[in-house]
Amino acid sequence: MIVVVIIGILAAMAIPKFMTVAARSKQSEAKKILKQIYVNQRAHFQENETYWDPGGVVLTPANPDAYKDILVELMSTARYAYSMVVNGSSFVATATCADPGLDDDPAPDVWTIDDAGNLVNTSDDVTS
């Protein structure tokens, strides 16, 4: 009986930490794709002296090849939707979590990257 109580206490301490770590690992998708957008946009700028403009089209699992012009595609299991605002010599790409929330609350997880490569978690859905 004491063993069961000890296991219950250990589980109660470990599960919240595991949930946070699991949610943080899901954020790696947004960081990876945004960095890919940044690198490919920089390459496009070097060749064309302007950034590629998606014209308001959003990159989602339902529209996985919307950004194929800059060689960015999504897997069907992607958790984020990606949008971009381009102003000739600058851009900001945004990743918004398409799931209800990474840690099962309604708050969205939002990341941005700009033409200088600044990657920022503007709305962190993962509580520590």
PDB file of N, CA and C in Angstrom, residues 11-78:
ATOM      1  N   ALA A  11       4.333  10.107  -9.562  1.00  0.00           N
ATOM      2  CA  ALA A  11       3.628  10.382 -10.816  1.00  0.00           C
ATOM      3  C   ALA A  11       3.037  11.792 -10.805  1.00  0.00           C
ATOM      4  N   ALA A  12       2.487  12.197  -9.671  1.00  0.00           N
ATOM      5  CA  ALA A  12       1.901  13.536  -9.562  1.00  0.00           C
ATOM      6  C   ALA A  12       2.956  14.621  -9.764  1.00  0.00           C
ATOM      7  N   MET A  13       4.188  14.336  -9.374  1.00  0.00           N
ATOM      8  CA  MET A  13       5.264  15.312  -9.562  1.00  0.00           C
ATOM      9  C   MET A  13       5.810  15.279 -10.993  1.00  0.00           C
ATOM     10  N   ALA A  14       5.832  14.106 -11.617  1.00  0.00           N
ATOM     11  CA  ALA A  14       6.468  13.954 -12.928  1.00  0.00           C
ATOM     12  C   ALA A  14       5.562  14.349 -14.095  1.00  0.00           C
ATOM     13  N   ILE A  15       4.275  14.097 -13.997  1.00  0.00           N
ATOM     14  CA  ILE A  15       3.370  14.327 -15.129  1.00  0.00           C
ATOM     15  C   ILE A  15       3.326  15.792 -15.567  1.00  0.00           C
ATOM     16  N   PRO A  16       3.205  16.772 -14.669  1.00  0.00           N
ATOM     17  CA  PRO A  16       3.197  18.166 -15.144  1.00  0.00           C
ATOM     18  C   PRO A  16       4.493  18.551 -15.868  1.00  0.00           C
ATOM     19  N   LYS A  17       5.625  18.087 -15.367  1.00  0.00           N
ATOM     20  CA  LYS A  17       6.904  18.378 -16.018  1.00  0.00           C
ATOM     21  C   LYS A  17       6.945  17.737 -17.405  1.00  0.00           C
ATOM     22  N   PHE A  18       6.468  16.507 -17.509  1.00  0.00           N
ATOM     23  CA  PHE A  18       6.432  15.819 -18.799  1.00  0.00           C
ATOM     24  C   PHE A  18       5.551  16.574 -19.787  1.00  0.00           C
ATOM     25  N   MET A  19       4.405  17.056 -19.337  1.00  0.00           N
ATOM     26  CA  MET A  19       3.488  17.776 -20.222  1.00  0.00           C
ATOM     27  C   MET A  19       4.144  19.056 -20.758  1.00  0.00           C
ATOM     28  N   THR A  20       4.881  19.758 -19.898  1.00  0.00           N
ATOM     29  CA  THR A  20       5.571  20.973 -20.324  1.00  0.00           C
ATOM     30  C   THR A  20       6.655  20.651 -21.341  1.00  0.00           C
ATOM     31  N   VAL A  21       7.430  19.603 -21.069  1.00  0.00           N
ATOM     32  CA  VAL A  21       8.493  19.203 -21.998  1.00  0.00           C
ATOM     33  C   VAL A  21       7.891  18.772 -23.337  1.00  0.00           C
ATOM     34  N   ALA A  22       6.796  18.040 -23.309  1.00  0.00           N
ATOM     35  CA  ALA A  22       6.144  17.598 -24.547  1.00  0.00           C
ATOM     36  C   ALA A  22       5.631  18.798 -25.349  1.00  0.00           C
ATOM     37  N   ALA A  23       5.043  19.773 -24.668  1.00  0.00           N
ATOM     38  CA  ALA A  23       4.541  20.965 -25.360  1.00  0.00           C
ATOM     39  C   ALA A  23       5.692  21.777 -25.949  1.00  0.00           C
ATOM     40  N   ARG A  24       6.785  21.912 -25.217  1.00  0.00           N
ATOM     41  CA  ARG A  24       7.961  22.635 -25.732  1.00  0.00           C
ATOM     42  C   ARG A  24       8.519  21.951 -26.976  1.00  0.00           C
ATOM     43  N   SER A  25       8.500  20.622 -26.977  1.00  0.00           N
ATOM     44  CA  SER A  25       9.026  19.906 -28.147  1.00  0.00           C
ATOM     45  C   SER A  25       8.154  20.162 -29.380  1.00  0.00           C
ATOM     46  N   LYS A  26       6.859  20.376 -29.176  1.00  0.00           N
ATOM     47  CA  LYS A  26       5.968  20.684 -30.302  1.00  0.00           C
ATOM     48  C   LYS A  26       6.297  22.046 -30.913  1.00  0.00           C
ATOM     49  N   GLN A  27       6.846  22.957 -30.104  1.00  0.00           N
ATOM     50  CA  GLN A  27       7.213  24.278 -30.611  1.00  0.00           C
ATOM     51  C   GLN A  27       8.379  24.215 -31.596  1.00  0.00           C
ATOM     52  N   SER A  28       9.139  23.135 -31.562  1.00  0.00           N
ATOM     53  CA  SER A  28      10.295  23.034 -32.457  1.00  0.00           C
ATOM     54  C   SER A  28       9.870  23.081 -33.927  1.00  0.00           C
ATOM     55  N   GLU A  29       8.664  22.622 -34.229  1.00  0.00           N
ATOM     56  CA  GLU A  29       8.175  22.699 -35.617  1.00  0.00           C
ATOM     57  C   GLU A  29       8.141  24.147 -36.094  1.00  0.00           C
ATOM     58  N   ALA A  30       7.563  25.021 -35.285  1.00  0.00           N
ATOM     59  CA  ALA A  30       7.446  26.431 -35.680  1.00  0.00           C
ATOM     60  C   ALA A  30       8.821  27.047 -35.886  1.00  0.00           C
ATOM     61  N   LYS A  31       9.736  26.780 -34.974  1.00  0.00           N
ATOM     62  CA  LYS A  31      11.078  27.349 -35.089  1.00  0.00           C
ATOM     63  C   LYS A  31      11.785  26.845 -36.346  1.00  0.00           C
ATOM     64  N   LYS A  32      11.651  25.567 -36.624  1.00  0.00           N
ATOM     65  CA  LYS A  32      12.317  24.969 -37.789  1.00  0.00           C
ATOM     66  C   LYS A  32      11.775  25.556 -39.096  1.00  0.00           C
ATOM     67  N   ILE A  33      10.460  25.594 -39.240  1.00  0.00           N
ATOM     68  CA  ILE A  33       9.859  26.090 -40.487  1.00  0.00           C
ATOM     69  C   ILE A  33      10.119  27.591 -40.657  1.00  0.00           C
ATOM     70  N   LEU A  34      10.027  28.364 -39.577  1.00  0.00           N
ATOM     71  CA  LEU A  34      10.297  29.802 -39.690  1.00  0.00           C
ATOM     72  C   LEU A  34      11.749  30.062 -40.084  1.00  0.00           C
ATOM     73  N   LYS A  35      12.676  29.288 -39.541  1.00  0.00           N
ATOM     74  CA  LYS A  35      14.082  29.446 -39.943  1.00  0.00           C
ATOM     75  C   LYS A  35      14.270  29.060 -41.409  1.00  0.00           C
ATOM     76  N   GLN A  36      13.539  28.053 -41.857  1.00  0.00           N
ATOM     77  CA  GLN A  36      13.601  27.659 -43.266  1.00  0.00           C
ATOM     78  C   GLN A  36      13.048  28.779 -44.154  1.00  0.00           C
ATOM     79  N   ILE A  37      11.944  29.385 -43.739  1.00  0.00           N
ATOM     80  CA  ILE A  37      11.388  30.522 -44.483  1.00  0.00           C
ATOM     81  C   ILE A  37      12.411  31.655 -44.542  1.00  0.00           C
ATOM     82  N   TYR A  38      13.044  31.952 -43.404  1.00  0.00           N
ATOM     83  CA  TYR A  38      14.041  33.028 -43.350  1.00  0.00           C
ATOM     84  C   TYR A  38      15.192  32.770 -44.327  1.00  0.00           C
ATOM     85  N   VAL A  39      15.782  31.578 -44.263  1.00  0.00           N
ATOM     86  CA  VAL A  39      16.921  31.249 -45.128  1.00  0.00           C
ATOM     87  C   VAL A  39      16.522  31.320 -46.602  1.00  0.00           C
ATOM     88  N   ASN A  40      15.369  30.765 -46.926  1.00  0.00           N
ATOM     89  CA  ASN A  40      14.938  30.758 -48.325  1.00  0.00           C
ATOM     90  C   ASN A  40      14.518  32.147 -48.811  1.00  0.00           C
ATOM     91  N   GLN A  41      13.963  32.954 -47.924  1.00  0.00           N
ATOM     92  CA  GLN A  41      13.629  34.336 -48.295  1.00  0.00           C
ATOM     93  C   GLN A  41      14.910  35.143 -48.541  1.00  0.00           C
ATOM     94  N   ARG A  42      15.935  34.919 -47.715  1.00  0.00           N
ATOM     95  CA  ARG A  42      17.209  35.619 -47.912  1.00  0.00           C
ATOM     96  C   ARG A  42      17.820  35.238 -49.263  1.00  0.00           C
ATOM     97  N   ALA A  43      17.750  33.949 -49.607  1.00  0.00           N
ATOM     98  CA  ALA A  43      18.271  33.495 -50.899  1.00  0.00           C
ATOM     99  C   ALA A  43      17.493  34.140 -52.048  1.00  0.00           C
ATOM    100  N   HIS A  44      16.169  34.205 -51.899  1.00  0.00           N
ATOM    101  CA  HIS A  44      15.334  34.842 -52.927  1.00  0.00           C
ATOM    102  C   HIS A  44      15.707  36.316 -53.063  1.00  0.00           C
ATOM    103  N   PHE A  45      15.945  36.975 -51.929  1.00  0.00           N
ATOM    104  CA  PHE A  45      16.312  38.390 -51.951  1.00  0.00           C
ATOM    105  C   PHE A  45      17.654  38.598 -52.657  1.00  0.00           C
ATOM    106  N   GLN A  46      18.609  37.714 -52.413  1.00  0.00           N
ATOM    107  CA  GLN A  46      19.924  37.831 -53.058  1.00  0.00           C
ATOM    108  C   GLN A  46      19.814  37.716 -54.577  1.00  0.00           C
ATOM    109  N   GLU A  47      18.916  36.875 -55.036  1.00  0.00           N
ATOM    110  CA  GLU A  47      18.762  36.661 -56.475  1.00  0.00           C
ATOM    111  C   GLU A  47      17.873  37.705 -57.150  1.00  0.00           C
ATOM    112  N   ASN A  48      16.871  38.218 -56.425  1.00  0.00           N
ATOM    113  CA  ASN A  48      15.848  39.071 -57.044  1.00  0.00           C
ATOM    114  C   ASN A  48      15.760  40.485 -56.483  1.00  0.00           C
ATOM    115  N   GLU A  49      16.536  40.776 -55.449  1.00  0.00           N
ATOM    116  CA  GLU A  49      16.528  42.074 -54.776  1.00  0.00           C
ATOM    117  C   GLU A  49      15.167  42.437 -54.196  1.00  0.00           C
ATOM    118  N   THR A  50      14.369  41.444 -53.933  1.00  0.00           N
ATOM    119  CA  THR A  50      13.086  41.613 -53.250  1.00  0.00           C
ATOM    120  C   THR A  50      12.711  40.280 -52.615  1.00  0.00           C
ATOM    121  N   TYR A  51      11.910  40.342 -51.570  1.00  0.00           N
ATOM    122  CA  TYR A  51      11.447  39.106 -50.936  1.00  0.00           C
ATOM    123  C   TYR A  51      10.240  38.563 -51.684  1.00  0.00           C
ATOM    124  N   TRP A  52      10.086  37.253 -51.656  1.00  0.00           N
ATOM    125  CA  TRP A  52       8.931  36.611 -52.283  1.00  0.00           C
ATOM    126  C   TRP A  52       7.688  36.933 -51.468  1.00  0.00           C
ATOM    127  N   ASP A  53       6.620  37.322 -52.139  1.00  0.00           N
ATOM    128  CA  ASP A  53       5.365  37.688 -51.478  1.00  0.00           C
ATOM    129  C   ASP A  53       4.300  36.638 -51.778  1.00  0.00           C
ATOM    130  N   PRO A  54       3.782  35.973 -50.741  1.00  0.00           N
ATOM    131  CA  PRO A  54       2.753  34.958 -50.973  1.00  0.00           C
ATOM    132  C   PRO A  54       1.381  35.539 -51.285  1.00  0.00           C
ATOM    133  N   GLY A  55       1.241  36.848 -51.226  1.00  0.00           N
ATOM    134  CA  GLY A  55      -0.035  37.482 -51.560  1.00  0.00           C
ATOM    135  C   GLY A  55      -1.165  37.126 -50.611  1.00  0.00           C
ATOM    136  N   GLY A  56      -0.853  36.977 -49.342  1.00  0.00           N
ATOM    137  CA  GLY A  56      -1.876  36.679 -48.345  1.00  0.00           C
ATOM    138  C   GLY A  56      -2.198  35.209 -48.180  1.00  0.00           C
ATOM    139  N   VAL A  57      -1.588  34.356 -48.980  1.00  0.00           N
ATOM    140  CA  VAL A  57      -1.844  32.914 -48.872  1.00  0.00           C
ATOM    141  C   VAL A  57      -1.176  32.381 -47.609  1.00  0.00           C
ATOM    142  N   VAL A  58      -1.892  31.523 -46.893  1.00  0.00           N
ATOM    143  CA  VAL A  58      -1.390  30.943 -45.646  1.00  0.00           C
ATOM    144  C   VAL A  58      -0.957  29.506 -45.904  1.00  0.00           C
ATOM    145  N   LEU A  59       0.206  29.161 -45.369  1.00  0.00           N
ATOM    146  CA  LEU A  59       0.741  27.805 -45.475  1.00  0.00           C
ATOM    147  C   LEU A  59       0.161  26.970 -44.341  1.00  0.00           C
ATOM    148  N   THR A  60      -0.634  25.953 -44.685  1.00  0.00           N
ATOM    149  CA  THR A  60      -1.284  25.094 -43.688  1.00  0.00           C
ATOM    150  C   THR A  60      -1.153  23.637 -44.126  1.00  0.00           C
ATOM    151  N   PRO A  61      -1.468  22.690 -43.225  1.00  0.00           N
ATOM    152  CA  PRO A  61      -1.464  21.288 -43.645  1.00  0.00           C
ATOM    153  C   PRO A  61      -2.441  21.023 -44.794  1.00  0.00           C
ATOM    154  N   ALA A  62      -3.515  21.795 -44.882  1.00  0.00           N
ATOM    155  CA  ALA A  62      -4.479  21.635 -45.973  1.00  0.00           C
ATOM    156  C   ALA A  62      -3.961  22.248 -47.284  1.00  0.00           C
ATOM    157  N   ASN A  63      -2.997  23.137 -47.184  1.00  0.00           N
ATOM    158  CA  ASN A  63      -2.402  23.808 -48.341  1.00  0.00           C
ATOM    159  C   ASN A  63      -0.874  23.729 -48.202  1.00  0.00           C
ATOM    160  N   PRO A  64      -0.313  22.504 -48.205  1.00  0.00           N
ATOM    161  CA  PRO A  64       1.084  22.300 -47.809  1.00  0.00           C
ATOM    162  C   PRO A  64       2.135  22.828 -48.774  1.00  0.00           C
ATOM    163  N   ASP A  65       1.762  23.091 -50.010  1.00  0.00           N
ATOM    164  CA  ASP A  65       2.758  23.573 -50.966  1.00  0.00           C
ATOM    165  C   ASP A  65       2.531  25.029 -51.376  1.00  0.00           C
ATOM    166  N   ALA A  66       1.851  25.792 -50.522  1.00  0.00           N
ATOM    167  CA  ALA A  66       1.552  27.193 -50.830  1.00  0.00           C
ATOM    168  C   ALA A  66       2.815  28.033 -50.974  1.00  0.00           C
ATOM    169  N   TYR A  67       3.899  27.629 -50.305  1.00  0.00           N
ATOM    170  CA  TYR A  67       5.146  28.392 -50.358  1.00  0.00           C
ATOM    171  C   TYR A  67       6.213  27.658 -51.160  1.00  0.00           C
ATOM    172  N   LYS A  68       5.795  26.838 -52.107  1.00  0.00           N
ATOM    173  CA  LYS A  68       6.760  26.046 -52.881  1.00  0.00           C
ATOM    174  C   LYS A  68       7.698  26.925 -53.704  1.00  0.00           C
ATOM    175  N   ASP A  69       7.298  28.161 -53.989  1.00  0.00           N
ATOM    176  CA  ASP A  69       8.176  29.066 -54.738  1.00  0.00           C
ATOM    177  C   ASP A  69       9.465  29.376 -53.977  1.00  0.00           C
ATOM    178  N   ILE A  70       9.429  29.269 -52.655  1.00  0.00           N
ATOM    179  CA  ILE A  70      10.650  29.440 -51.865  1.00  0.00           C
ATOM    180  C   ILE A  70      11.039  28.121 -51.189  1.00  0.00           C
ATOM    181  N   LEU A  71      10.557  27.026 -51.756  1.00  0.00           N
ATOM    182  CA  LEU A  71      10.943  25.674 -51.337  1.00  0.00           C
ATOM    183  C   LEU A  71      10.623  25.368 -49.878  1.00  0.00           C
ATOM    184  N   VAL A  72       9.458  25.804 -49.425  1.00  0.00           N
ATOM    185  CA  VAL A  72       8.992  25.489 -48.072  1.00  0.00           C
ATOM    186  C   VAL A  72       7.682  24.732 -48.207  1.00  0.00           C
ATOM    187  N   GLU A  73       7.655  23.527 -47.682  1.00  0.00           N
ATOM    188  CA  GLU A  73       6.440  22.713 -47.713  1.00  0.00           C
ATOM    189  C   GLU A  73       6.190  22.139 -46.328  1.00  0.00           C
ATOM    190  N   LEU A  74       4.941  21.819 -46.054  1.00  0.00           N
ATOM    191  CA  LEU A  74       4.554  21.268 -44.751  1.00  0.00           C
ATOM    192  C   LEU A  74       4.164  19.807 -44.867  1.00  0.00           C
ATOM    193  N   MET A  75       4.331  19.110 -43.763  1.00  0.00           N
ATOM    194  CA  MET A  75       3.814  17.747 -43.665  1.00  0.00           C
ATOM    195  C   MET A  75       2.336  17.849 -43.282  1.00  0.00           C
ATOM    196  N   SER A  76       1.591  16.802 -43.546  1.00  0.00           N
ATOM    197  CA  SER A  76       0.155  16.811 -43.231  1.00  0.00           C
ATOM    198  C   SER A  76      -0.101  16.828 -41.727  1.00  0.00           C
ATOM    199  N   THR A  77       0.918  16.538 -40.928  1.00  0.00           N
ATOM    200  CA  THR A  77       0.768  16.512 -39.471  1.00  0.00           C
ATOM    201  C   THR A  77       1.190  17.819 -38.811  1.00  0.00           C
ATOM    202  N   ALA A  78       1.441  18.851 -39.591  1.00  0.00           N
ATOM    203  CA  ALA A  78       1.911  20.128 -39.040  1.00  0.00           C
ATOM    204  C   ALA A  78       0.897  20.699 -38.057  1.00  0.00           C
TER     205      ALA A  78
END
